[in-house]
Amino acid sequence: MFARFLTTASLGCAVVFSSVSLSIPARAQDQSYFTYVSEWAVPRAEWANFEKQDKQDDATMQKLVADGTLVSWGDTITRVHEDGGYTHAEWFTATSRANLLKTLELISGSASTTPALISATKHEDNFLHTILHGGKTSNGATGYLRVVYWQAKPGAAEALEAHVKTVLKPMLDQDVANGTLLMYNFDAQEIHTYAPGGYNLALLFADGASIDKFYSELEAAEKQNPSAGDILDNLTVEKEHRDTLSWVSAYQHK
């Protein structure tokens, strides 16, 4: 179970709630969040120029957090590369679609004429409904972003969301409170460019020591409840699971 990490292990703590039926609906959230993610495949020779452009855009993002338009934003550089995969990404989170689109229009005007962006060989955007979000006030932070993706089995999406909200959220909130995590997002696509039923869990750590601490907590939970992953096997499609790890070069949370 631990080898599969968050596709099963994080949610595997659900053994405490193993009596919960798979048909339990997801509970309504007190606050809605939306996240926009842009991913880029940039030729190695253009990395410095691309990252310089990111830094130039950061001042705009800081103003949008200051005036309440955004909750958080960040720039990332891939640390575990795939053949033909993305090398850089940017994200920002808001409490409404209107604020997300306001930000998008503010920053997209110059994108089509920026040489560093034009050099990208591949580009993808995701407009996400952030089902769960937590984070502490932070400005100018750096760190590591671990993102885990999985696909719910047909008919299991509501049950998967319910387990995450009931079981995983308290653990994540505690890790934000004690500093193990800077931020987390649990997302599904708002604009479906992939099949419905896909989810991602994004975890932002300040450093490698924080990642080790988080993994140690998961490993301890696994030893106490070695059969917990069976619940997630019934909810997710194992072959659809994938992970990313990126360096966060700039980050801010209100």
mmCIF file of C-alpha atoms in Angstrom:
data_model
loop_
_atom_site.group_PDB
_atom_site.id
_atom_site.type_symbol
_atom_site.label_atom_id
_atom_site.label_comp_id
_atom_site.label_asym_id
_atom_site.label_seq_id
_atom_site.Cartn_x
_atom_site.Cartn_y
_atom_site.Cartn_z
ATOM 1 C CA MET A 1 0.000 0.000 0.000
ATOM 2 C CA PHE A 2 2.708 2.483 0.955
ATOM 3 C CA ALA A 3 4.437 1.976 -2.385
ATOM 4 C CA ARG A 4 1.339 3.375 -4.085
ATOM 5 C CA PHE A 5 1.486 6.364 -1.718
ATOM 6 C CA LEU A 6 -1.422 8.750 -1.986
ATOM 7 C CA THR A 7 -3.524 6.796 -4.421
ATOM 8 C CA THR A 8 -4.109 4.444 -1.548
ATOM 9 C CA ALA A 9 -1.958 5.186 1.463
ATOM 10 C CA SER A 10 -3.081 8.696 2.323
ATOM 11 C CA LEU A 11 -6.660 7.778 1.791
ATOM 12 C CA GLY A 12 -5.899 4.411 3.333
ATOM 13 C CA CYS A 13 -6.237 5.977 6.744
ATOM 14 C CA ALA A 14 -9.925 5.486 5.947
ATOM 15 C CA VAL A 15 -9.753 2.169 7.763
ATOM 16 C CA VAL A 16 -10.872 4.118 10.786
ATOM 17 C CA PHE A 17 -14.047 4.786 8.843
ATOM 18 C CA SER A 18 -14.155 1.448 7.061
ATOM 19 C CA SER A 19 -17.800 1.028 7.934
ATOM 20 C CA VAL A 20 -18.662 4.007 5.708
ATOM 21 C CA SER A 21 -20.617 2.847 2.669
ATOM 22 C CA LEU A 22 -19.179 3.510 -0.797
ATOM 23 C CA SER A 23 -22.483 5.177 -1.655
ATOM 24 C CA ILE A 24 -22.052 8.034 0.834
ATOM 25 C CA PRO A 25 -22.361 11.349 -1.052
ATOM 26 C CA ALA A 26 -19.758 14.080 -0.800
ATOM 27 C CA ARG A 27 -20.616 16.782 1.708
ATOM 28 C CA ALA A 28 -21.119 20.403 0.702
ATOM 29 C CA GLN A 29 -18.173 22.715 1.268
ATOM 30 C CA ASP A 30 -18.251 25.929 3.297
ATOM 31 C CA GLN A 31 -16.020 27.706 0.756
ATOM 32 C CA SER A 32 -15.616 27.171 -2.961
ATOM 33 C CA TYR A 33 -12.197 27.450 -4.606
ATOM 34 C CA PHE A 34 -11.073 27.330 -8.215
ATOM 35 C CA THR A 35 -7.555 26.815 -9.560
ATOM 36 C CA TYR A 36 -6.003 27.490 -12.950
ATOM 37 C CA VAL A 37 -2.864 25.580 -13.944
ATOM 38 C CA SER A 38 -0.700 26.212 -17.012
ATOM 39 C CA GLU A 39 1.954 23.654 -17.937
ATOM 40 C CA TRP A 40 4.742 24.203 -20.450
ATOM 41 C CA ALA A 41 7.362 22.073 -22.186
ATOM 42 C CA VAL A 42 10.276 24.475 -22.632
ATOM 43 C CA PRO A 43 13.482 23.611 -24.529
ATOM 44 C CA ARG A 44 16.460 23.386 -22.163
ATOM 45 C CA ALA A 45 18.203 26.320 -23.828
ATOM 46 C CA GLU A 46 15.213 28.553 -22.990
ATOM 47 C CA TRP A 47 14.761 27.641 -19.323
ATOM 48 C CA ALA A 48 16.552 30.719 -17.987
ATOM 49 C CA ASN A 49 14.502 33.044 -20.192
ATOM 50 C CA PHE A 50 11.251 31.338 -19.237
ATOM 51 C CA GLU A 51 12.027 31.546 -15.531
ATOM 52 C CA LYS A 52 13.011 35.198 -15.899
ATOM 53 C CA GLN A 53 9.609 35.892 -17.452
ATOM 54 C CA ASP A 54 7.928 34.123 -14.540
ATOM 55 C CA LYS A 55 9.692 36.439 -12.118
ATOM 56 C CA GLN A 56 8.513 39.473 -14.056
ATOM 57 C CA ASP A 57 4.914 38.301 -13.757
ATOM 58 C CA ASP A 58 5.152 37.689 -10.007
ATOM 59 C CA ALA A 59 4.574 41.354 -9.141
ATOM 60 C CA THR A 60 1.167 41.215 -10.822
ATOM 61 C CA MET A 61 0.261 38.080 -8.895
ATOM 62 C CA GLN A 62 1.301 39.674 -5.603
ATOM 63 C CA LYS A 63 -1.024 42.619 -6.266
ATOM 64 C CA LEU A 64 -3.899 40.236 -6.971
ATOM 65 C CA VAL A 65 -3.376 38.512 -3.617
ATOM 66 C CA ALA A 66 -3.175 41.894 -1.882
ATOM 67 C CA ASP A 67 -6.502 43.084 -3.322
ATOM 68 C CA GLY A 68 -8.260 39.792 -2.582
ATOM 69 C CA THR A 69 -8.599 38.553 -6.148
ATOM 70 C CA LEU A 70 -6.389 35.519 -5.492
ATOM 71 C CA VAL A 71 -5.876 33.212 -2.536
ATOM 72 C CA SER A 72 -2.550 31.784 -3.717
ATOM 73 C CA TRP A 73 -0.241 31.391 -6.693
ATOM 74 C CA GLY A 74 3.036 29.685 -7.525
ATOM 75 C CA ASP A 75 5.668 28.963 -10.180
ATOM 76 C CA THR A 76 7.134 25.469 -10.515
ATOM 77 C CA ILE A 77 10.055 23.782 -12.262
ATOM 78 C CA THR A 78 9.854 20.026 -12.849
ATOM 79 C CA ARG A 79 12.277 17.921 -10.820
ATOM 80 C CA VAL A 80 11.236 14.454 -12.065
ATOM 81 C CA HIS A 81 11.180 14.730 -15.839
ATOM 82 C CA GLU A 82 9.315 12.576 -18.347
ATOM 83 C CA ASP A 83 10.281 12.029 -21.953
ATOM 84 C CA GLY A 84 8.334 14.709 -23.780
ATOM 85 C CA GLY A 85 6.743 15.915 -20.543
ATOM 86 C CA TYR A 86 6.242 19.375 -19.109
ATOM 87 C CA THR A 87 9.151 21.319 -17.620
ATOM 88 C CA HIS A 88 7.458 24.319 -16.004
ATOM 89 C CA ALA A 89 4.059 25.248 -14.596
ATOM 90 C CA GLU A 90 2.199 28.134 -13.013
ATOM 91 C CA TRP A 91 -0.948 28.038 -10.888
ATOM 92 C CA PHE A 92 -3.266 30.429 -9.114
ATOM 93 C CA THR A 93 -6.281 29.835 -6.852
ATOM 94 C CA ALA A 94 -9.312 32.044 -6.200
ATOM 95 C CA THR A 95 -12.629 31.805 -4.381
ATOM 96 C CA SER A 96 -14.718 32.395 -7.516
ATOM 97 C CA ARG A 97 -14.686 31.691 -11.236
ATOM 98 C CA ALA A 98 -14.945 35.438 -11.815
ATOM 99 C CA ASN A 99 -11.707 36.166 -9.955
ATOM 100 C CA LEU A 100 -9.951 33.274 -11.661
ATOM 101 C CA LEU A 101 -10.960 34.565 -15.095
ATOM 102 C CA LYS A 102 -10.086 38.140 -14.122
ATOM 103 C CA THR A 103 -6.562 36.976 -13.330
ATOM 104 C CA LEU A 104 -6.339 34.926 -16.501
ATOM 105 C CA GLU A 105 -7.245 37.901 -18.690
ATOM 106 C CA LEU A 106 -4.760 40.155 -16.882
ATOM 107 C CA ILE A 107 -1.813 37.821 -17.432
ATOM 108 C CA SER A 108 -2.704 36.321 -20.811
ATOM 109 C CA GLY A 109 -2.482 39.521 -22.844
ATOM 110 C CA SER A 110 1.293 39.468 -23.208
ATOM 111 C CA ALA A 111 1.698 35.688 -23.314
ATOM 112 C CA SER A 112 1.235 35.408 -27.075
ATOM 113 C CA THR A 113 4.120 37.813 -27.746
ATOM 114 C CA THR A 114 6.576 36.651 -25.068
ATOM 115 C CA PRO A 115 9.546 34.870 -26.724
ATOM 116 C CA ALA A 116 10.098 32.552 -23.755
ATOM 117 C CA LEU A 117 6.506 31.319 -23.969
ATOM 118 C CA ILE A 118 6.523 31.085 -27.751
ATOM 119 C CA SER A 119 9.545 28.784 -27.492
ATOM 120 C CA ALA A 120 7.489 26.129 -25.660
ATOM 121 C CA THR A 121 7.020 22.941 -27.669
ATOM 122 C CA LYS A 122 3.929 21.880 -25.717
ATOM 123 C CA HIS A 123 1.399 23.673 -23.536
ATOM 124 C CA GLU A 124 -1.694 22.662 -21.536
ATOM 125 C CA ASP A 125 -4.146 24.468 -19.260
ATOM 126 C CA ASN A 126 -6.467 23.104 -16.584
ATOM 127 C CA PHE A 127 -9.431 24.938 -15.039
ATOM 128 C CA LEU A 128 -10.080 23.096 -11.775
ATOM 129 C CA HIS A 129 -12.732 23.006 -9.092
ATOM 130 C CA THR A 130 -10.689 22.908 -5.899
ATOM 131 C CA ILE A 131 -12.858 20.755 -3.674
ATOM 132 C CA LEU A 132 -10.591 21.134 -0.638
ATOM 133 C CA HIS A 133 -7.947 23.750 0.089
ATOM 134 C CA GLY A 134 -5.790 24.674 3.040
ATOM 135 C CA GLY A 135 -2.768 26.914 3.522
ATOM 136 C CA LYS A 136 -0.965 29.372 5.743
ATOM 137 C CA THR A 137 -0.119 32.999 5.042
ATOM 138 C CA SER A 138 3.176 33.024 3.182
ATOM 139 C CA ASN A 139 5.030 35.335 0.799
ATOM 140 C CA GLY A 140 8.234 34.610 -1.082
ATOM 141 C CA ALA A 141 8.350 30.970 -0.028
ATOM 142 C CA THR A 142 9.956 28.161 -2.014
ATOM 143 C CA GLY A 143 9.604 24.417 -1.686
ATOM 144 C CA TYR A 144 8.522 21.200 -3.378
ATOM 145 C CA LEU A 145 5.155 20.403 -4.920
ATOM 146 C CA ARG A 146 4.052 16.774 -4.989
ATOM 147 C CA VAL A 147 0.946 16.182 -7.117
ATOM 148 C CA VAL A 148 -0.822 12.824 -7.190
ATOM 149 C CA TYR A 149 -3.368 12.018 -9.885
ATOM 150 C CA TRP A 150 -5.900 9.205 -9.893
ATOM 151 C CA GLN A 151 -9.105 8.177 -11.650
ATOM 152 C CA ALA A 152 -12.220 7.105 -9.772
ATOM 153 C CA LYS A 153 -13.902 3.933 -10.938
ATOM 154 C CA PRO A 154 -17.292 4.443 -12.627
ATOM 155 C CA GLY A 155 -19.846 5.336 -9.994
ATOM 156 C CA ALA A 156 -17.244 5.811 -7.247
ATOM 157 C CA ALA A 157 -16.504 9.543 -7.598
ATOM 158 C CA GLU A 158 -18.830 10.695 -4.802
ATOM 159 C CA ALA A 159 -17.561 8.001 -2.472
ATOM 160 C CA LEU A 160 -13.942 8.957 -3.214
ATOM 161 C CA GLU A 161 -14.661 12.607 -2.459
ATOM 162 C CA ALA A 162 -16.454 11.651 0.752
ATOM 163 C CA HIS A 163 -13.487 9.604 1.975
ATOM 164 C CA VAL A 164 -11.048 12.398 1.205
ATOM 165 C CA LYS A 165 -13.176 14.973 3.011
ATOM 166 C CA THR A 166 -13.890 12.786 6.013
ATOM 167 C CA VAL A 167 -10.532 11.094 6.492
ATOM 168 C CA LEU A 168 -7.733 12.919 4.689
ATOM 169 C CA LYS A 169 -8.725 16.549 5.231
ATOM 170 C CA PRO A 170 -8.253 16.511 9.034
ATOM 171 C CA MET A 171 -4.743 15.106 8.586
ATOM 172 C CA LEU A 172 -3.872 17.712 5.959
ATOM 173 C CA ASP A 173 -5.250 20.550 8.068
ATOM 174 C CA GLN A 174 -3.146 19.361 11.000
ATOM 175 C CA ASP A 175 -0.046 19.265 8.784
ATOM 176 C CA VAL A 176 -0.707 22.843 7.656
ATOM 177 C CA ALA A 177 -1.146 23.916 11.257
ATOM 178 C CA ASN A 178 2.118 22.302 12.418
ATOM 179 C CA GLY A 179 4.105 23.448 9.369
ATOM 180 C CA THR A 180 4.604 20.098 7.649
ATOM 181 C CA LEU A 181 2.588 21.446 4.700
ATOM 182 C CA LEU A 182 2.524 24.973 3.337
ATOM 183 C CA MET A 183 -0.609 24.299 1.286
ATOM 184 C CA TYR A 184 -2.783 21.562 -0.192
ATOM 185 C CA ASN A 185 -5.414 21.363 -2.930
ATOM 186 C CA PHE A 186 -7.751 18.503 -3.780
ATOM 187 C CA ASP A 187 -9.077 19.161 -7.282
ATOM 188 C CA ALA A 188 -11.272 17.886 -10.082
ATOM 189 C CA GLN A 189 -11.622 19.460 -13.508
ATOM 190 C CA GLU A 190 -14.210 22.226 -13.766
ATOM 191 C CA ILE A 191 -13.701 22.348 -17.534
ATOM 192 C CA HIS A 192 -13.436 18.718 -18.601
ATOM 193 C CA THR A 193 -10.579 18.374 -21.068
ATOM 194 C CA TYR A 194 -10.190 14.813 -19.766
ATOM 195 C CA ALA A 195 -12.843 12.254 -18.865
ATOM 196 C CA PRO A 196 -14.802 13.034 -15.675
ATOM 197 C CA GLY A 197 -13.744 11.187 -12.542
ATOM 198 C CA GLY A 198 -10.143 12.394 -12.472
ATOM 199 C CA TYR A 199 -8.754 13.945 -9.282
ATOM 200 C CA ASN A 200 -5.470 15.380 -8.107
ATOM 201 C CA LEU A 201 -4.049 16.060 -4.673
ATOM 202 C CA ALA A 202 -1.388 18.786 -4.623
ATOM 203 C CA LEU A 203 0.868 18.988 -1.554
ATOM 204 C CA LEU A 204 3.294 21.874 -1.078
ATOM 205 C CA PHE A 205 6.241 21.240 1.259
ATOM 206 C CA ALA A 206 8.810 23.767 2.443
ATOM 207 C CA ASP A 207 11.700 21.317 2.100
ATOM 208 C CA GLY A 208 12.760 17.679 1.903
ATOM 209 C CA ALA A 209 12.639 17.256 5.687
ATOM 210 C CA SER A 210 8.933 18.093 5.617
ATOM 211 C CA ILE A 211 8.373 15.477 2.921
ATOM 212 C CA ASP A 212 10.182 12.875 5.059
ATOM 213 C CA LYS A 213 8.019 13.780 8.056
ATOM 214 C CA PHE A 214 4.846 13.429 6.009
ATOM 215 C CA TYR A 215 5.913 10.052 4.617
ATOM 216 C CA SER A 216 6.807 8.843 8.095
ATOM 217 C CA GLU A 217 3.295 9.661 9.283
ATOM 218 C CA LEU A 218 1.835 7.696 6.382
ATOM 219 C CA GLU A 219 4.125 4.741 7.012
ATOM 220 C CA ALA A 220 3.117 4.665 10.673
ATOM 221 C CA ALA A 221 -0.561 4.723 9.684
ATOM 222 C CA GLU A 222 0.038 1.850 7.281
ATOM 223 C CA LYS A 223 1.657 -0.301 9.972
ATOM 224 C CA GLN A 224 -1.299 0.268 12.260
ATOM 225 C CA ASN A 225 -3.830 -0.467 9.500
ATOM 226 C CA PRO A 226 -2.185 -2.672 6.828
ATOM 227 C CA SER A 227 -5.473 -3.543 5.106
ATOM 228 C CA ALA A 228 -6.647 0.024 4.697
ATOM 229 C CA GLY A 229 -5.664 0.277 1.031
ATOM 230 C CA ASP A 230 -8.332 -2.216 0.019
ATOM 231 C CA ILE A 231 -10.958 0.525 0.248
ATOM 232 C CA LEU A 232 -9.132 2.638 -2.318
ATOM 233 C CA ASP A 233 -8.646 -0.345 -4.599
ATOM 234 C CA ASN A 234 -12.433 -0.398 -4.814
ATOM 235 C CA LEU A 235 -12.591 3.312 -5.663
ATOM 236 C CA THR A 236 -9.736 4.019 -8.073
ATOM 237 C CA VAL A 237 -8.254 2.719 -11.313
ATOM 238 C CA GLU A 238 -4.681 1.752 -10.447
ATOM 239 C CA LYS A 239 -3.302 1.950 -13.996
ATOM 240 C CA GLU A 240 -4.376 5.613 -14.264
ATOM 241 C CA HIS A 241 -2.268 6.696 -11.279
ATOM 242 C CA ARG A 242 0.665 9.065 -11.824
ATOM 243 C CA ASP A 243 2.749 11.558 -9.811
ATOM 244 C CA THR A 244 4.749 14.708 -10.379
ATOM 245 C CA LEU A 245 7.424 16.406 -8.273
ATOM 246 C CA SER A 246 8.420 20.018 -8.887
ATOM 247 C CA TRP A 247 10.530 22.735 -7.323
ATOM 248 C CA VAL A 248 8.413 25.750 -6.341
ATOM 249 C CA SER A 249 10.531 28.768 -7.222
ATOM 250 C CA ALA A 250 7.985 31.315 -5.965
ATOM 251 C CA TYR A 251 4.848 30.993 -3.861
ATOM 252 C CA GLN A 252 2.387 33.229 -2.041
ATOM 253 C CA HIS A 253 -0.711 32.571 0.072
ATOM 254 C CA LYS A 254 -2.882 35.305 1.536
#
